[in-house]
Each structure stands twice: as C-alpha cells, then as structure tokens.
PDB file of C-alpha atoms in Angstrom:
ATOM      1  CA  UNK A   1     125.811 -14.125 -30.062  1.00 52.00           C
ATOM      2  CA  UNK A   2     127.703 -16.053 -32.826  1.00 53.00           C
ATOM      3  CA  UNK A   3     125.977 -16.353 -36.029  1.00 53.00           C
ATOM      4  CA  UNK A   4     128.247 -19.186 -36.971  1.00 55.00           C
ATOM      5  CA  UNK A   5     127.380 -21.530 -34.018  1.00 56.00           C
ATOM      6  CA  UNK A   6     125.259 -24.233 -35.520  1.00 53.00           C
ATOM      7  CA  UNK A   7     123.154 -24.771 -32.475  1.00 54.00           C
ATOM      8  CA  UNK A   8     121.667 -21.208 -32.330  1.00 55.00           C
ATOM      9  CA  UNK A   9     121.034 -20.897 -35.971  1.00 54.00           C
ATOM     10  CA  UNK A  10     118.121 -21.955 -37.823  1.00 53.00           C
ATOM     11  CA  UNK A  11     118.517 -24.308 -40.614  1.00 53.00           C
ATOM     12  CA  UNK A  12     118.621 -22.680 -44.126  1.00 55.00           C
ATOM     13  CA  UNK A  13     116.952 -23.989 -47.007  1.00 52.00           C
ATOM     14  CA  UNK A  14     120.419 -23.939 -48.759  1.00 60.00           C
ATOM     15  CA  UNK A  15     121.711 -26.458 -46.417  1.00 75.00           C
ATOM     16  CA  UNK A  16     119.000 -29.079 -47.002  1.00 76.00           C
ATOM     17  CA  UNK A  17     119.657 -31.517 -49.583  1.00 80.00           C
ATOM     18  CA  UNK A  18     116.795 -32.087 -52.005  1.00 80.00           C
ATOM     19  CA  UNK A  19     116.488 -36.042 -50.510  1.00 82.00           C
ATOM     20  CA  UNK A  20     116.038 -34.300 -47.204  1.00 80.00           C
ATOM     21  CA  UNK A  21     113.429 -31.586 -48.380  1.00 78.00           C
ATOM     22  CA  UNK A  22     111.427 -34.485 -50.219  1.00 79.00           C
ATOM     23  CA  UNK A  23     111.624 -36.608 -46.767  1.00 80.00           C
ATOM     24  CA  UNK A  24     110.299 -33.738 -44.642  1.00 77.00           C
ATOM     25  CA  UNK A  25     107.442 -33.144 -47.194  1.00 78.00           C
ATOM     26  CA  UNK A  26     106.493 -36.875 -47.089  1.00 78.00           C
ATOM     27  CA  UNK A  27     106.627 -36.845 -43.323  1.00 77.00           C
ATOM     28  CA  UNK A  28     104.347 -33.764 -43.071  1.00 75.00           C
ATOM     29  CA  UNK A  29     101.739 -35.461 -45.790  1.00 69.00           C
ATOM     30  CA  UNK A  30     101.782 -38.526 -43.424  1.00 62.00           C
ATOM     31  CA  UNK A  31     100.787 -36.546 -40.297  1.00 59.00           C
ATOM     32  CA  UNK A  32      98.032 -34.805 -42.273  1.00 59.00           C
ATOM     33  CA  UNK A  33      96.577 -37.887 -43.551  1.00 57.00           C
ATOM     34  CA  UNK A  34      96.613 -40.023 -40.325  1.00 54.00           C
ATOM     35  CA  UNK A  35      93.506 -41.899 -39.029  1.00 57.00           C
ATOM     36  CA  UNK A  36      93.012 -39.569 -35.833  1.00 55.00           C
ATOM     37  CA  UNK A  37      90.773 -36.688 -36.094  1.00 56.00           C
ATOM     38  CA  UNK A  38      92.096 -33.414 -37.163  1.00 52.00           C
ATOM     39  CA  UNK A  39      91.627 -30.387 -35.226  1.00 51.00           C
ATOM     40  CA  UNK A  40      88.410 -29.351 -37.473  1.00 51.00           C
ATOM     41  CA  UNK A  41      86.922 -32.717 -37.106  1.00 54.00           C
ATOM     42  CA  UNK A  42      87.457 -32.480 -33.113  1.00 50.00           C
ATOM     43  CA  UNK A  43      85.642 -29.039 -32.878  1.00 51.00           C
ATOM     44  CA  UNK A  44      82.781 -30.369 -35.146  1.00 54.00           C
ATOM     45  CA  UNK A  45      82.074 -33.302 -32.903  1.00 64.00           C
ATOM     46  CA  UNK A  46      79.826 -32.747 -29.927  1.00 65.00           C
ATOM     47  CA  UNK A  47      80.644 -34.231 -26.450  1.00 81.00           C
ATOM     48  CA  UNK A  48      78.687 -37.263 -25.798  1.00 88.00           C
ATOM     49  CA  UNK A  49      78.048 -36.022 -22.334  1.00 88.00           C
ATOM     50  CA  UNK A  50      76.620 -32.880 -23.364  1.00 90.00           C
ATOM     51  CA  UNK A  51      74.452 -34.547 -25.601  1.00 92.00           C
ATOM     52  CA  UNK A  52      73.165 -36.742 -23.121  1.00 91.00           C
ATOM     53  CA  UNK A  53      72.534 -33.810 -20.936  1.00 92.00           C
ATOM     54  CA  UNK A  54      70.697 -32.154 -23.529  1.00 94.00           C
ATOM     55  CA  UNK A  55      68.402 -35.116 -24.418  1.00 93.00           C
ATOM     56  CA  UNK A  56      67.779 -35.842 -20.478  1.00 94.00           C
ATOM     57  CA  UNK A  57      66.471 -32.198 -20.345  1.00 96.00           C
ATOM     58  CA  UNK A  58      64.168 -32.543 -23.121  1.00 96.00           C
ATOM     59  CA  UNK A  59      62.815 -35.133 -21.181  1.00 96.00           C
ATOM     60  CA  UNK A  60      62.893 -33.817 -17.947  1.00 97.00           C
ATOM     61  CA  UNK A  61      60.822 -30.760 -18.592  1.00 97.00           C
ATOM     62  CA  UNK A  62      57.721 -32.535 -20.269  1.00 98.00           C
ATOM     63  CA  UNK A  63      57.614 -34.985 -17.218  1.00 98.00           C
ATOM     64  CA  UNK A  64      58.283 -32.622 -14.505  1.00 97.00           C
ATOM     65  CA  UNK A  65      55.191 -30.867 -15.973  1.00 98.00           C
ATOM     66  CA  UNK A  66      53.353 -34.084 -16.131  1.00 98.00           C
ATOM     67  CA  UNK A  67      53.771 -34.789 -12.577  1.00 97.00           C
ATOM     68  CA  UNK A  68      52.927 -31.198 -11.640  1.00 97.00           C
ATOM     69  CA  UNK A  69      49.508 -31.651 -13.839  1.00 97.00           C
ATOM     70  CA  UNK A  70      49.015 -34.944 -11.908  1.00 96.00           C
ATOM     71  CA  UNK A  71      49.404 -33.312  -8.573  1.00 96.00           C
ATOM     72  CA  UNK A  72      46.942 -30.813  -9.396  1.00 96.00           C
ATOM     73  CA  UNK A  73      44.489 -33.163 -10.950  1.00 95.00           C
ATOM     74  CA  UNK A  74      44.409 -35.663  -8.043  1.00 94.00           C
ATOM     75  CA  UNK A  75      43.954 -32.886  -5.685  1.00 94.00           C
ATOM     76  CA  UNK A  76      41.149 -31.266  -7.362  1.00 93.00           C
ATOM     77  CA  UNK A  77      39.549 -34.680  -8.117  1.00 89.00           C
ATOM     78  CA  UNK A  78      39.075 -34.927  -4.094  1.00 90.00           C
ATOM     79  CA  UNK A  79      38.108 -31.322  -3.632  1.00 92.00           C
ATOM     80  CA  UNK A  80      41.325 -30.020  -2.455  1.00 91.00           C
ATOM     81  CA  UNK A  81      42.590 -26.700  -3.697  1.00 91.00           C
ATOM     82  CA  UNK A  82      46.567 -26.877  -3.674  1.00 90.00           C
ATOM     83  CA  UNK A  83      48.574 -24.096  -2.736  1.00 92.00           C
ATOM     84  CA  UNK A  84      51.517 -23.139  -4.306  1.00 95.00           C
ATOM     85  CA  UNK A  85      53.733 -23.697  -1.305  1.00 95.00           C
ATOM     86  CA  UNK A  86      52.307 -27.647  -1.534  1.00 93.00           C
ATOM     87  CA  UNK A  87      52.859 -28.120  -5.255  1.00 95.00           C
ATOM     88  CA  UNK A  88      56.536 -26.568  -4.848  1.00 96.00           C
ATOM     89  CA  UNK A  89      57.363 -28.614  -1.849  1.00 95.00           C
ATOM     90  CA  UNK A  90      56.259 -31.848  -3.915  1.00 94.00           C
ATOM     91  CA  UNK A  91      58.084 -30.814  -7.033  1.00 96.00           C
ATOM     92  CA  UNK A  92      61.243 -30.000  -5.127  1.00 96.00           C
ATOM     93  CA  UNK A  93      61.471 -33.384  -3.603  1.00 95.00           C
ATOM     94  CA  UNK A  94      60.387 -35.432  -6.684  1.00 96.00           C
ATOM     95  CA  UNK A  95      61.865 -33.760  -9.809  1.00 96.00           C
ATOM     96  CA  UNK A  96      65.594 -34.322  -8.791  1.00 96.00           C
ATOM     97  CA  UNK A  97      64.709 -37.954  -8.539  1.00 96.00           C
ATOM     98  CA  UNK A  98      62.942 -38.155 -11.619  1.00 96.00           C
ATOM     99  CA  UNK A  99      66.006 -36.263 -13.253  1.00 96.00           C
ATOM    100  CA  UNK A 100      68.244 -38.949 -12.239  1.00 95.00           C
ATOM    101  CA  UNK A 101      66.052 -41.812 -13.140  1.00 96.00           C
ATOM    102  CA  UNK A 102      65.590 -40.257 -16.861  1.00 96.00           C
ATOM    103  CA  UNK A 103      69.385 -39.573 -17.178  1.00 94.00           C
ATOM    104  CA  UNK A 104      70.335 -42.991 -16.713  1.00 93.00           C
ATOM    105  CA  UNK A 105      67.378 -44.745 -18.265  1.00 94.00           C
ATOM    106  CA  UNK A 106      68.086 -42.500 -21.368  1.00 92.00           C
ATOM    107  CA  UNK A 107      71.743 -43.507 -21.349  1.00 90.00           C
ATOM    108  CA  UNK A 108      71.301 -47.208 -21.386  1.00 90.00           C
ATOM    109  CA  UNK A 109      67.569 -47.315 -23.214  1.00 89.00           C
ATOM    110  CA  UNK A 110      68.648 -49.674 -25.656  1.00 90.00           C
ATOM    111  CA  UNK A 111      70.088 -52.293 -23.565  1.00 93.00           C
ATOM    112  CA  UNK A 112      67.742 -55.489 -23.171  1.00 95.00           C
ATOM    113  CA  UNK A 113      68.160 -55.701 -19.560  1.00 96.00           C
ATOM    114  CA  UNK A 114      67.015 -52.125 -18.986  1.00 95.00           C
ATOM    115  CA  UNK A 115      64.160 -52.860 -21.360  1.00 96.00           C
ATOM    116  CA  UNK A 116      62.871 -56.014 -19.186  1.00 97.00           C
ATOM    117  CA  UNK A 117      63.444 -54.021 -15.826  1.00 96.00           C
ATOM    118  CA  UNK A 118      61.180 -51.582 -17.214  1.00 96.00           C
ATOM    119  CA  UNK A 119      58.746 -53.854 -18.753  1.00 97.00           C
ATOM    120  CA  UNK A 120      58.333 -55.648 -15.294  1.00 98.00           C
ATOM    121  CA  UNK A 121      58.624 -52.453 -12.922  1.00 97.00           C
ATOM    122  CA  UNK A 122      55.939 -50.665 -15.481  1.00 97.00           C
ATOM    123  CA  UNK A 123      53.568 -53.502 -14.757  1.00 98.00           C
ATOM    124  CA  UNK A 124      53.878 -53.192 -10.971  1.00 98.00           C
ATOM    125  CA  UNK A 125      53.295 -49.391 -11.277  1.00 98.00           C
ATOM    126  CA  UNK A 126      50.354 -49.533 -13.460  1.00 97.00           C
ATOM    127  CA  UNK A 127      48.566 -52.293 -11.437  1.00 97.00           C
ATOM    128  CA  UNK A 128      49.506 -50.343  -8.181  1.00 97.00           C
ATOM    129  CA  UNK A 129      48.272 -46.977  -9.653  1.00 96.00           C
ATOM    130  CA  UNK A 130      45.103 -48.235 -10.801  1.00 95.00           C
ATOM    131  CA  UNK A 131      44.417 -50.397  -7.757  1.00 96.00           C
ATOM    132  CA  UNK A 132      44.811 -47.017  -5.591  1.00 95.00           C
ATOM    133  CA  UNK A 133      42.591 -44.977  -7.669  1.00 92.00           C
ATOM    134  CA  UNK A 134      39.935 -47.573  -7.341  1.00 92.00           C
ATOM    135  CA  UNK A 135      40.334 -48.723  -3.485  1.00 91.00           C
ATOM    136  CA  UNK A 136      42.891 -46.174  -2.029  1.00 88.00           C
ATOM    137  CA  UNK A 137      42.096 -43.833   0.688  1.00 91.00           C
ATOM    138  CA  UNK A 138      42.248 -40.139  -0.033  1.00 91.00           C
ATOM    139  CA  UNK A 139      45.510 -39.195   1.496  1.00 93.00           C
ATOM    140  CA  UNK A 140      47.257 -42.569   0.110  1.00 95.00           C
ATOM    141  CA  UNK A 141      46.151 -41.265  -3.230  1.00 94.00           C
ATOM    142  CA  UNK A 142      46.989 -37.889  -3.110  1.00 94.00           C
ATOM    143  CA  UNK A 143      50.617 -38.791  -1.814  1.00 95.00           C
ATOM    144  CA  UNK A 144      51.332 -41.775  -4.242  1.00 96.00           C
ATOM    145  CA  UNK A 145      49.227 -41.573  -7.442  1.00 96.00           C
ATOM    146  CA  UNK A 146      50.954 -38.422  -9.140  1.00 97.00           C
ATOM    147  CA  UNK A 147      54.505 -39.841  -8.992  1.00 97.00           C
ATOM    148  CA  UNK A 148      53.253 -43.513  -9.640  1.00 97.00           C
ATOM    149  CA  UNK A 149      51.290 -42.239 -12.953  1.00 97.00           C
ATOM    150  CA  UNK A 150      54.265 -40.070 -13.979  1.00 98.00           C
ATOM    151  CA  UNK A 151      56.708 -43.137 -13.683  1.00 97.00           C
ATOM    152  CA  UNK A 152      54.159 -45.302 -15.567  1.00 97.00           C
ATOM    153  CA  UNK A 153      53.910 -43.164 -18.648  1.00 98.00           C
ATOM    154  CA  UNK A 154      57.682 -42.791 -18.729  1.00 97.00           C
ATOM    155  CA  UNK A 155      57.955 -46.407 -18.479  1.00 97.00           C
ATOM    156  CA  UNK A 156      55.799 -46.833 -21.258  1.00 97.00           C
ATOM    157  CA  UNK A 157      57.327 -44.038 -23.399  1.00 96.00           C
ATOM    158  CA  UNK A 158      60.545 -45.786 -22.944  1.00 96.00           C
ATOM    159  CA  UNK A 159      59.564 -49.182 -23.887  1.00 96.00           C
ATOM    160  CA  UNK A 160      59.623 -50.649 -27.422  1.00 95.00           C
ATOM    161  CA  UNK A 161      56.436 -50.564 -29.036  1.00 96.00           C
ATOM    162  CA  UNK A 162      55.863 -54.531 -28.512  1.00 96.00           C
ATOM    163  CA  UNK A 163      56.749 -54.566 -24.664  1.00 97.00           C
ATOM    164  CA  UNK A 164      54.837 -51.499 -24.452  1.00 97.00           C
ATOM    165  CA  UNK A 165      51.500 -52.868 -25.772  1.00 98.00           C
ATOM    166  CA  UNK A 166      51.872 -55.714 -23.674  1.00 98.00           C
ATOM    167  CA  UNK A 167      52.304 -53.988 -20.690  1.00 97.00           C
ATOM    168  CA  UNK A 168      49.050 -52.233 -21.191  1.00 96.00           C
ATOM    169  CA  UNK A 169      47.403 -55.473 -22.047  1.00 97.00           C
ATOM    170  CA  UNK A 170      48.752 -57.126 -18.822  1.00 98.00           C
ATOM    171  CA  UNK A 171      47.538 -54.060 -16.523  1.00 96.00           C
ATOM    172  CA  UNK A 172      44.059 -54.104 -18.434  1.00 95.00           C
ATOM    173  CA  UNK A 173      44.006 -57.744 -17.613  1.00 96.00           C
ATOM    174  CA  UNK A 174      44.857 -57.279 -13.889  1.00 97.00           C
ATOM    175  CA  UNK A 175      41.959 -54.703 -13.818  1.00 95.00           C
ATOM    176  CA  UNK A 176      39.403 -56.845 -15.141  1.00 94.00           C
ATOM    177  CA  UNK A 177      40.675 -59.871 -12.948  1.00 95.00           C
ATOM    178  CA  UNK A 178      40.651 -57.685  -9.921  1.00 94.00           C
ATOM    179  CA  UNK A 179      37.142 -55.947 -10.973  1.00 92.00           C
ATOM    180  CA  UNK A 180      38.465 -52.694 -10.625  1.00 91.00           C
ATOM    181  CA  UNK A 181      36.404 -49.768 -11.851  1.00 84.00           C
ATOM    182  CA  UNK A 182      38.709 -47.119 -13.583  1.00 78.00           C
ATOM    183  CA  UNK A 183      35.803 -44.810 -14.477  1.00 70.00           C
ATOM    184  CA  UNK A 184      33.389 -44.351 -11.479  1.00 62.00           C
TER     185      UNK A 184
END
C-alpha cells in the first residue's frame, strides 16, 4: 500500500488549515444543537404504544375481577353455586372483548364523540340491567346482568363527572318512571 496515495491516507491535522478546522467545529456544534432529539432523549422517552398497553392492563385487571365477582354474585343470588369450569368459560369468552373495548376507549377517552357515545350507551345499559334485575327471568339475568353491570360501571368510570352524574340521574328517573324495584 502506497502511503503517498491521498485516497488511502487519512487527513492529518497539519493538512487542514485553521479555517477548515473552525468550519468543522462549527458544523459539529450545529449537529449537537439541532432541534431533533438526541440519543439520550430517545432512550428516555417511553413508547406511546407501550404506555397505552400498560394503562389498558391496569384497567383490564380490576374490571375482569369485577366481571368475575358479578358472575359469582348473580348465581348465588338465585341459589346456584357456580363451578370453576362455568366461571372460566364465561371469563374466557368475555375478557378478550372487554380488553379490546378498554384499549380503544382508553385511547380516545378525551374525544367528545366518544364521551357522547359512552353517555348514550351507558344510559341504555343501565336501564336494561335494572329492568332485567327487576323483571327478568332467572336464566336471562344469569346470562346478561354480569356483562351489562361491568360495562355500565366501566362507562361511568370513563365518563367525565358531569355526564356521569347526569347518566345516573337519568337511570334513576327511568327506574322511578317504570316503577321498578331495585331492592326487594
């Protein structure tokens, strides 16, 4: 290898003039002070999807246990003792749907359209659940009330305070209008 060949030899400090050195220093400072995130900043930022998944899991766990509790309570209310396989079957079929609902509603919780949709849906769910508890048959109640109760509570939790209070007042008005008995 020929050391005099300029294409193979690295530039030496003595070959750069003072102006070229100054220009290189300025360019390197411009790169360091750019508006884009540096390597350290990228590592410190959490992935938005990872944060959404974590938030969703923190909501899925308590609402899954709420659904399980509702399944157990409705069966004991009617004198049925649920077996583990019955409860597992109900949970396996309902929790994935609940998880998808929680994931997408948590993502768009602040949007006005979702708030209006949750408000309207929760009125229907609340009225239906209380109607079933008051006048529904045994097997319809066992089948429908636990998911409805879980969804109603979830919708109330996701609503802002004003619409949530109005929702509860609307359902209470429905109960009064239909002369339904909540506590028997």
